[in-house]
Amino acid sequence: MIGYILTTEQYEQIQGQYYSPSQFFNCVQDINNVWFLFLSDQDKQEILQTEWAWVLELPTGEYTPKPSPPFPI
Amino acid sequence: MPDFGIFRGFNDKLFGNKLYAGQLPTQLGTVGSIVASDVDAQAFFNRVIAAGGNLSLLEQYAVNQLVLDLKSYSIWSKMKAIYPMVGSSSAACAQNLKSSSFTGSFSSGWTFASTGIKNTSSSGFFETNCNDNNFANNSISFGCYSRTNISLTTYDFGIYNTSLGRGTWMRLLNLGGFGGGVQQAPPEIGASNSDSRGFFQMSKNGSTTVLGYRNSSQLINTTSTTTNATNTTFYLGALNNGGTAAFGFSGKEFAMAYIGDGLSATDMTNYDTAVQAFQTTLSRQV
């Protein structure tokens, strides 16, 4: 899956910040601990009109998830 | 009385299509023609509007009927949060039907449509702001309506706090089963299941007995030792592990979710009847 790639500074800048009254940024780390951001097309339309529009210009790349820790069974 | 055709056109332009007794509102336009007969449904519609969302007349009708049905089944008063996922926007879908408490918020990565909300399998969770410390021990229920059949090694709704080693959680289809836990520590309770579509519920109601349903079928009826609350809020689309979305993202489309006090087996089958009727009215039943 393709996502936006963020530096640590960019992650710290946007993580948890609201781009609409009911939506906030949530970033995830890939297998190499690189921060990624996934946006739906609707998210992008919302963000385009805000101070956060710059995230739409971030570089993109293929995301490889970390192995999910096993759920305690 | 002469047929003044000009007046027919005049009325149509001013007031839109007319609704006759027995008709279902279908394409009569958006909010501004609210048809609620229930005060709680009306209050929900007002919250949606205030948040910047809007609902079709059909959605309003369906929600109004859902409220009436839940009240007739004596389920309504047991609920803390009901998210009907109507309105095709984050503003509308974040609203709690039951009350102005527990308005939710969405992380990035969701899409919103007339059929519900959908996250990706890599990101996206719905923060309900409903904390499990709102519920007494042995009195909690939660459920969600999924429109997606997919088997992923991920979890769909609830809380699991790894530091405390306990929570309240469910997965709809993972490793061939429906499972979860209700105010407990592992091991998880599960049952065979081959389809993650439908209305899934779990409950503890006055005892350590855990009931689990997919639609009207009881899949789980067992017991688990009850543990105290984790002081964590419920997430939909992932589990909440102390403020972090954990154990994968669901990747499913949800068309409703709820969190409430404990429900009996009768309550849960009645809830299914009401929710299936709700989804059918909106042509999004699975």
Tab-separated table of C-alpha atoms in Angstrom:
chain	number	residue	atom	x	y	z
A	1	MET	CA	0.000	0.000	0.000
A	2	ILE	CA	1.259	3.458	-0.941
A	3	GLY	CA	1.399	6.118	1.751
A	4	TYR	CA	2.943	9.494	2.445
A	5	ILE	CA	6.411	9.347	4.022
A	6	LEU	CA	7.207	11.686	6.901
A	7	THR	CA	10.327	12.660	8.750
A	8	THR	CA	10.270	12.364	12.514
A	9	GLU	CA	9.863	16.136	12.744
A	10	GLN	CA	6.899	16.079	10.364
A	11	TYR	CA	5.345	13.213	12.317
A	12	GLU	CA	5.698	15.152	15.575
A	13	GLN	CA	4.175	18.178	13.877
A	14	ILE	CA	0.990	16.473	12.696
A	15	GLN	CA	0.363	13.430	14.878
A	16	GLY	CA	-2.967	13.866	16.647
A	17	GLN	CA	-3.642	17.252	15.068
A	18	TYR	CA	-7.143	17.864	13.786
A	19	TYR	CA	-7.660	18.827	10.159
A	20	SER	CA	-11.415	19.009	10.560
A	21	PRO	CA	-13.639	19.188	13.648
A	22	SER	CA	-13.960	15.413	13.690
A	23	GLN	CA	-10.797	14.112	11.995
A	24	PHE	CA	-7.181	13.956	13.125
A	25	PHE	CA	-3.909	12.728	11.686
A	26	ASN	CA	-2.710	9.290	12.699
A	27	CYS	CA	0.650	8.072	11.441
A	28	VAL	CA	2.021	4.552	11.562
A	29	GLN	CA	5.567	3.208	11.424
A	30	ASP	CA	6.641	0.689	8.849
A	31	ILE	CA	8.959	-2.251	9.286
A	32	ASN	CA	11.953	0.098	9.099
A	33	ASN	CA	10.458	2.524	11.649
A	34	VAL	CA	9.711	5.076	8.922
A	35	TRP	CA	6.566	7.125	9.597
A	36	PHE	CA	3.757	6.829	7.070
A	37	LEU	CA	0.446	8.624	6.684
A	38	PHE	CA	-2.505	7.157	4.829
A	39	LEU	CA	-5.211	9.449	3.553
A	40	SER	CA	-8.446	8.609	1.813
A	41	ASP	CA	-9.519	10.729	-1.152
A	42	GLN	CA	-12.041	12.359	1.154
A	43	ASP	CA	-9.286	13.157	3.655
A	44	LYS	CA	-7.286	14.804	0.900
A	45	GLN	CA	-10.193	17.002	-0.121
A	46	GLU	CA	-10.646	18.043	3.489
A	47	ILE	CA	-6.958	18.726	4.061
A	48	LEU	CA	-6.531	20.697	0.842
A	49	GLN	CA	-8.433	23.609	2.377
A	50	THR	CA	-6.423	23.730	5.597
A	51	GLU	CA	-3.051	24.765	6.934
A	52	TRP	CA	-2.027	21.134	6.580
A	53	ALA	CA	-2.242	21.083	2.783
A	54	TRP	CA	1.526	20.659	2.642
A	55	VAL	CA	1.204	17.016	3.694
A	56	LEU	CA	-0.321	16.329	0.286
A	57	GLU	CA	3.055	17.228	-1.251
A	58	LEU	CA	5.021	14.754	0.848
A	59	PRO	CA	6.871	11.981	-0.945
A	60	THR	CA	5.126	8.646	-1.176
A	61	GLY	CA	6.330	5.096	-0.976
A	62	GLU	CA	5.343	1.510	-0.499
A	63	TYR	CA	4.459	0.646	3.078
A	64	THR	CA	5.540	-2.608	4.638
A	65	PRO	CA	3.911	-3.045	8.030
A	66	LYS	CA	5.731	-4.182	11.096
A	67	PRO	CA	4.816	-7.654	12.184
A	68	SER	CA	1.880	-7.138	14.476
A	69	PRO	CA	2.661	-8.260	18.023
A	70	PRO	CA	0.731	-11.412	18.680
A	71	PHE	CA	-2.423	-10.875	20.621
A	72	PRO	CA	-2.210	-12.509	24.024
A	73	ILE	CA	-4.127	-15.751	23.791
B	1	MET	CA	-62.634	22.654	-8.494
B	2	PRO	CA	-60.757	23.576	-11.664
B	3	ASP	CA	-57.290	22.116	-12.011
B	4	PHE	CA	-55.001	25.117	-11.916
B	5	GLY	CA	-51.873	23.436	-13.176
B	6	ILE	CA	-49.890	26.508	-12.293
B	7	PHE	CA	-50.571	25.837	-8.628
B	8	ARG	CA	-49.275	22.266	-8.860
B	9	GLY	CA	-46.012	23.546	-10.229
B	10	PHE	CA	-45.958	26.382	-7.711
B	11	ASN	CA	-46.347	23.985	-4.797
B	12	ASP	CA	-43.760	21.560	-6.121
B	13	LYS	CA	-41.220	24.316	-6.452
B	14	LEU	CA	-41.793	25.639	-2.964
B	15	PHE	CA	-42.332	22.459	-0.990
B	16	GLY	CA	-40.725	19.690	-3.050
B	17	ASN	CA	-42.364	16.329	-3.491
B	18	LYS	CA	-45.217	15.538	-1.203
B	19	LEU	CA	-45.210	12.551	1.155
B	20	TYR	CA	-48.445	10.636	1.403
B	21	ALA	CA	-49.461	8.413	4.284
B	22	GLY	CA	-47.848	4.993	4.024
B	23	GLN	CA	-45.061	6.161	1.714
B	24	LEU	CA	-41.407	5.852	2.562
B	25	PRO	CA	-39.434	9.022	1.954
B	26	THR	CA	-36.870	8.120	-0.682
B	27	GLN	CA	-35.427	10.984	-2.617
B	28	LEU	CA	-37.178	13.909	-1.030
B	29	GLY	CA	-34.084	15.935	-0.386
B	30	THR	CA	-31.790	16.682	2.506
B	31	VAL	CA	-32.265	18.000	5.970
B	32	GLY	CA	-34.636	20.893	6.225
B	33	SER	CA	-37.553	18.463	6.010
B	34	ILE	CA	-36.957	16.610	9.276
B	35	VAL	CA	-39.569	13.942	9.871
B	36	ALA	CA	-38.659	12.718	13.399
B	37	SER	CA	-41.508	11.716	15.659
B	38	ASP	CA	-39.172	10.786	18.521
B	39	VAL	CA	-37.540	13.538	20.587
B	40	ASP	CA	-34.247	11.649	20.924
B	41	ALA	CA	-34.062	11.069	17.186
B	42	GLN	CA	-34.792	14.754	16.678
B	43	ALA	CA	-32.018	15.694	19.082
B	44	PHE	CA	-29.604	13.495	17.121
B	45	PHE	CA	-30.602	15.158	13.861
B	46	ASN	CA	-29.946	18.521	15.472
B	47	ARG	CA	-26.491	17.389	16.571
B	48	VAL	CA	-25.676	16.252	13.059
B	49	ILE	CA	-26.735	19.619	11.661
B	50	ALA	CA	-24.814	21.531	14.324
B	51	ALA	CA	-21.701	19.548	13.446
B	52	GLY	CA	-22.019	20.514	9.801
B	53	GLY	CA	-23.444	17.247	8.555
B	54	ASN	CA	-26.705	16.436	6.892
B	55	LEU	CA	-29.007	13.445	6.527
B	56	SER	CA	-31.363	12.396	3.789
B	57	LEU	CA	-35.022	12.047	4.625
B	58	LEU	CA	-34.674	8.281	4.289
B	59	GLU	CA	-31.808	8.253	6.787
B	60	GLN	CA	-33.859	10.353	9.170
B	61	TYR	CA	-36.793	8.002	8.815
B	62	ALA	CA	-34.612	4.929	9.387
B	63	VAL	CA	-32.925	6.416	12.441
B	64	ASN	CA	-36.233	7.530	13.892
B	65	GLN	CA	-37.621	4.007	13.485
B	66	LEU	CA	-34.485	2.489	15.016
B	67	VAL	CA	-34.950	4.626	18.111
B	68	LEU	CA	-38.613	3.667	18.350
B	69	ASP	CA	-37.747	-0.005	17.997
B	70	LEU	CA	-34.989	0.094	20.614
B	71	LYS	CA	-37.330	1.820	23.033
B	72	SER	CA	-40.073	-0.715	22.408
B	73	TYR	CA	-37.574	-3.485	23.206
B	74	SER	CA	-36.401	-1.690	26.379
B	75	ILE	CA	-32.875	-1.581	24.965
B	76	TRP	CA	-32.554	2.175	24.495
B	77	SER	CA	-32.124	3.002	28.170
B	78	LYS	CA	-29.282	0.486	28.452
B	79	MET	CA	-27.211	2.181	25.783
B	80	LYS	CA	-24.392	4.657	26.329
B	81	ALA	CA	-23.422	5.150	22.693
B	82	ILE	CA	-25.001	4.255	19.358
B	83	TYR	CA	-23.327	5.273	16.120
B	84	PRO	CA	-25.729	4.677	13.200
B	85	MET	CA	-23.065	5.743	10.668
B	86	VAL	CA	-25.396	7.737	8.440
B	87	GLY	CA	-24.835	10.985	6.632
B	88	SER	CA	-21.789	10.058	4.545
B	89	SER	CA	-19.451	12.416	6.376
B	90	SER	CA	-17.164	12.383	9.386
B	91	ALA	CA	-19.238	15.137	10.986
B	92	ALA	CA	-22.427	13.087	10.800
B	93	CYS	CA	-20.922	9.684	11.563
B	94	ALA	CA	-19.099	10.952	14.647
B	95	GLN	CA	-22.395	11.764	16.364
B	96	ASN	CA	-23.800	9.548	19.121
B	97	LEU	CA	-27.477	8.807	18.571
B	98	LYS	CA	-28.106	8.101	22.263
B	99	SER	CA	-26.942	11.433	23.652
B	100	SER	CA	-24.607	14.360	23.245
B	101	SER	CA	-21.970	12.455	25.230
B	102	PHE	CA	-19.331	10.301	23.564
B	103	THR	CA	-19.175	12.196	20.304
B	104	GLY	CA	-16.428	10.408	18.431
B	105	SER	CA	-13.589	11.448	16.163
B	106	PHE	CA	-11.925	9.766	13.234
B	107	SER	CA	-8.266	9.277	12.579
B	108	SER	CA	-7.097	9.804	9.023
B	109	GLY	CA	-7.705	6.942	6.626
B	110	TRP	CA	-11.514	6.532	6.588
B	111	THR	CA	-13.987	6.845	3.762
B	112	PHE	CA	-17.599	7.839	4.388
B	113	ALA	CA	-20.508	6.737	2.242
B	114	SER	CA	-24.222	6.062	2.436
B	115	THR	CA	-23.295	2.459	3.190
B	116	GLY	CA	-21.150	3.338	6.211
B	117	ILE	CA	-17.529	3.992	7.137
B	118	LYS	CA	-14.496	2.054	5.971
B	119	ASN	CA	-10.874	2.129	7.033
B	120	THR	CA	-7.886	0.681	5.287
B	121	SER	CA	-6.106	-2.342	6.599
B	122	SER	CA	-3.053	-0.169	7.279
B	123	SER	CA	-4.572	2.760	9.131
B	124	GLY	CA	-7.732	4.321	10.491
B	125	PHE	CA	-9.618	4.006	13.765
B	126	PHE	CA	-12.683	5.682	15.278
B	127	GLU	CA	-12.204	7.052	18.772
B	128	THR	CA	-15.551	6.759	20.557
B	129	ASN	CA	-14.457	8.654	23.676
B	130	CYS	CA	-16.542	6.113	25.599
B	131	ASN	CA	-14.409	4.856	28.482
B	132	ASP	CA	-14.866	1.376	29.903
B	133	ASN	CA	-14.967	2.866	33.411
B	134	ASN	CA	-18.521	3.979	32.571
B	135	PHE	CA	-19.660	0.417	33.086
B	136	ALA	CA	-20.124	-1.695	36.164
B	137	ASN	CA	-18.419	-5.045	36.406
B	138	ASN	CA	-20.491	-7.738	34.699
B	139	SER	CA	-22.622	-5.181	32.886
B	140	ILE	CA	-21.378	-4.220	29.462
B	141	SER	CA	-22.304	-4.907	25.857
B	142	PHE	CA	-20.925	-3.783	22.543
B	143	GLY	CA	-21.582	-4.524	18.926
B	144	CYS	CA	-20.898	-3.531	15.360
B	145	TYR	CA	-22.424	-4.114	11.925
B	146	SER	CA	-19.870	-5.068	9.285
B	147	ARG	CA	-20.537	-5.068	5.560
B	148	THR	CA	-17.207	-6.606	4.604
B	149	ASN	CA	-16.292	-10.270	4.469
B	150	ILE	CA	-12.562	-10.497	4.993
B	151	SER	CA	-10.295	-12.548	7.176
B	152	LEU	CA	-7.371	-10.604	8.571
B	153	THR	CA	-5.161	-11.128	11.571
B	154	THR	CA	-6.556	-7.932	13.023
B	155	TYR	CA	-9.080	-6.889	15.635
B	156	ASP	CA	-12.175	-4.836	15.062
B	157	PHE	CA	-13.627	-3.128	18.121
B	158	GLY	CA	-12.740	-2.481	21.711
B	159	ILE	CA	-9.929	-2.231	24.185
B	160	TYR	CA	-6.979	-4.343	25.104
B	161	ASN	CA	-4.473	-2.858	27.524
B	162	THR	CA	-1.269	-4.857	27.353
B	163	SER	CA	0.156	-3.251	30.493
B	164	LEU	CA	-2.855	-4.321	32.515
B	165	GLY	CA	-3.372	-7.548	30.616
B	166	ARG	CA	-7.117	-7.161	30.192
B	167	GLY	CA	-9.861	-5.484	28.218
B	168	THR	CA	-13.112	-5.760	26.281
B	169	TRP	CA	-12.643	-6.530	22.621
B	170	MET	CA	-13.881	-8.407	19.578
B	171	ARG	CA	-12.626	-9.699	16.256
B	172	LEU	CA	-15.189	-10.682	13.654
B	173	LEU	CA	-13.202	-13.147	11.553
B	174	ASN	CA	-9.656	-14.025	12.361
B	175	LEU	CA	-8.097	-17.437	12.050
B	176	GLY	CA	-11.507	-18.926	11.215
B	177	GLY	CA	-13.372	-17.570	14.206
B	178	PHE	CA	-15.361	-14.845	15.879
B	179	GLY	CA	-13.970	-14.051	19.272
B	180	GLY	CA	-13.079	-11.609	21.943
B	181	GLY	CA	-13.300	-10.888	25.603
B	182	VAL	CA	-15.595	-8.992	27.913
B	183	GLN	CA	-14.090	-7.343	31.000
B	184	GLN	CA	-11.472	-10.030	31.219
B	185	ALA	CA	-7.935	-11.174	30.689
B	186	PRO	CA	-6.910	-13.740	28.097
B	187	PRO	CA	-7.466	-16.439	27.075
B	188	GLU	CA	-9.853	-15.153	24.473
B	189	ILE	CA	-13.325	-16.598	24.007
B	190	GLY	CA	-14.131	-17.685	20.490
B	191	ALA	CA	-16.363	-19.651	18.169
B	192	SER	CA	-16.148	-20.865	14.601
B	193	ASN	CA	-17.196	-18.301	12.044
B	194	SER	CA	-16.620	-18.028	8.325
B	195	ASP	CA	-18.107	-14.643	7.450
B	196	SER	CA	-17.291	-11.256	8.942
B	197	ARG	CA	-20.428	-9.627	7.542
B	198	GLY	CA	-23.356	-9.019	9.835
B	199	PHE	CA	-24.251	-7.695	13.258
B	200	PHE	CA	-21.833	-8.901	15.908
B	201	GLN	CA	-22.488	-8.415	19.617
B	202	MET	CA	-20.927	-9.463	22.918
B	203	SER	CA	-22.262	-8.948	26.417
B	204	LYS	CA	-21.953	-9.659	30.084
B	205	ASN	CA	-25.210	-9.107	31.920
B	206	GLY	CA	-25.181	-9.514	35.673
B	207	SER	CA	-22.786	-12.430	35.817
B	208	THR	CA	-19.551	-13.775	34.375
B	209	THR	CA	-21.453	-15.348	31.476
B	210	VAL	CA	-20.352	-14.013	28.106
B	211	LEU	CA	-22.812	-14.095	25.225
B	212	GLY	CA	-21.746	-13.546	21.645
B	213	TYR	CA	-23.987	-13.228	18.609
B	214	ARG	CA	-23.618	-12.960	14.876
B	215	ASN	CA	-26.969	-11.685	13.649
B	216	SER	CA	-29.633	-13.778	15.380
B	217	SER	CA	-27.328	-16.734	15.992
B	218	GLN	CA	-25.783	-17.222	19.393
B	219	LEU	CA	-22.203	-18.282	18.796
B	220	ILE	CA	-20.799	-17.810	22.278
B	221	ASN	CA	-22.231	-18.739	25.663
B	222	THR	CA	-19.541	-19.302	28.231
B	223	THR	CA	-17.982	-17.678	31.269
B	224	SER	CA	-14.860	-15.623	31.963
B	225	THR	CA	-13.460	-14.192	35.162
B	226	THR	CA	-14.401	-10.528	35.319
B	227	THR	CA	-11.674	-7.929	35.721
B	228	ASN	CA	-11.875	-4.242	36.509
B	229	ALA	CA	-12.067	-1.511	33.879
B	230	THR	CA	-8.900	-0.351	32.172
B	231	ASN	CA	-9.809	3.352	32.099
B	232	THR	CA	-9.481	3.236	28.296
B	233	THR	CA	-11.844	4.317	25.540
B	234	PHE	CA	-13.322	2.035	22.916
B	235	TYR	CA	-11.900	2.190	19.403
B	236	LEU	CA	-13.746	0.940	16.323
B	237	GLY	CA	-11.564	-0.350	13.525
B	238	ALA	CA	-8.740	-1.354	15.854
B	239	LEU	CA	-8.234	-1.967	19.571
B	240	ASN	CA	-7.187	0.758	21.971
B	241	ASN	CA	-4.038	-0.164	23.831
B	242	GLY	CA	-3.602	2.666	26.275
B	243	GLY	CA	-4.091	5.368	23.648
B	244	THR	CA	-2.481	3.581	20.722
B	245	ALA	CA	-4.380	1.754	18.022
B	246	ALA	CA	-3.127	-1.794	18.280
B	247	PHE	CA	-3.331	-5.295	16.844
B	248	GLY	CA	-3.912	-4.188	13.292
B	249	PHE	CA	-6.601	-2.224	11.525
B	250	SER	CA	-9.886	-3.805	10.629
B	251	GLY	CA	-10.172	-2.994	6.921
B	252	LYS	CA	-13.939	-3.415	7.072
B	253	GLU	CA	-16.904	-1.186	6.336
B	254	PHE	CA	-19.010	-0.562	9.437
B	255	ALA	CA	-22.642	0.474	9.207
B	256	MET	CA	-23.354	0.829	12.929
B	257	ALA	CA	-21.762	0.343	16.332
B	258	TYR	CA	-22.908	0.536	19.934
B	259	ILE	CA	-21.650	0.353	23.505
B	260	GLY	CA	-23.998	-0.149	26.418
B	261	ASP	CA	-24.815	-1.818	29.706
B	262	GLY	CA	-25.241	-5.567	29.784
B	263	LEU	CA	-27.846	-7.125	27.505
B	264	SER	CA	-29.674	-10.409	27.883
B	265	ALA	CA	-29.981	-13.002	25.153
B	266	THR	CA	-33.490	-11.729	24.425
B	267	ASP	CA	-32.175	-8.172	24.228
B	268	MET	CA	-29.488	-9.186	21.786
B	269	THR	CA	-31.853	-10.982	19.433
B	270	ASN	CA	-34.263	-8.052	19.599
B	271	TYR	CA	-31.380	-5.677	18.913
B	272	ASP	CA	-30.551	-7.715	15.829
B	273	THR	CA	-34.137	-7.463	14.629
B	274	ALA	CA	-34.111	-3.698	15.016
B	275	VAL	CA	-30.719	-3.224	13.391
B	276	GLN	CA	-31.472	-5.505	10.448
B	277	ALA	CA	-34.661	-3.546	9.796
B	278	PHE	CA	-32.653	-0.313	10.015
B	279	GLN	CA	-30.087	-1.530	7.507
B	280	THR	CA	-32.747	-2.917	5.194
B	281	THR	CA	-34.544	0.420	5.091
B	282	LEU	CA	-31.274	2.003	3.990
B	283	SER	CA	-30.661	-0.772	1.431
B	284	ARG	CA	-27.333	-1.655	3.005
B	285	GLN	CA	-28.164	-4.897	4.742
B	286	VAL	CA	-25.810	-7.845	4.241
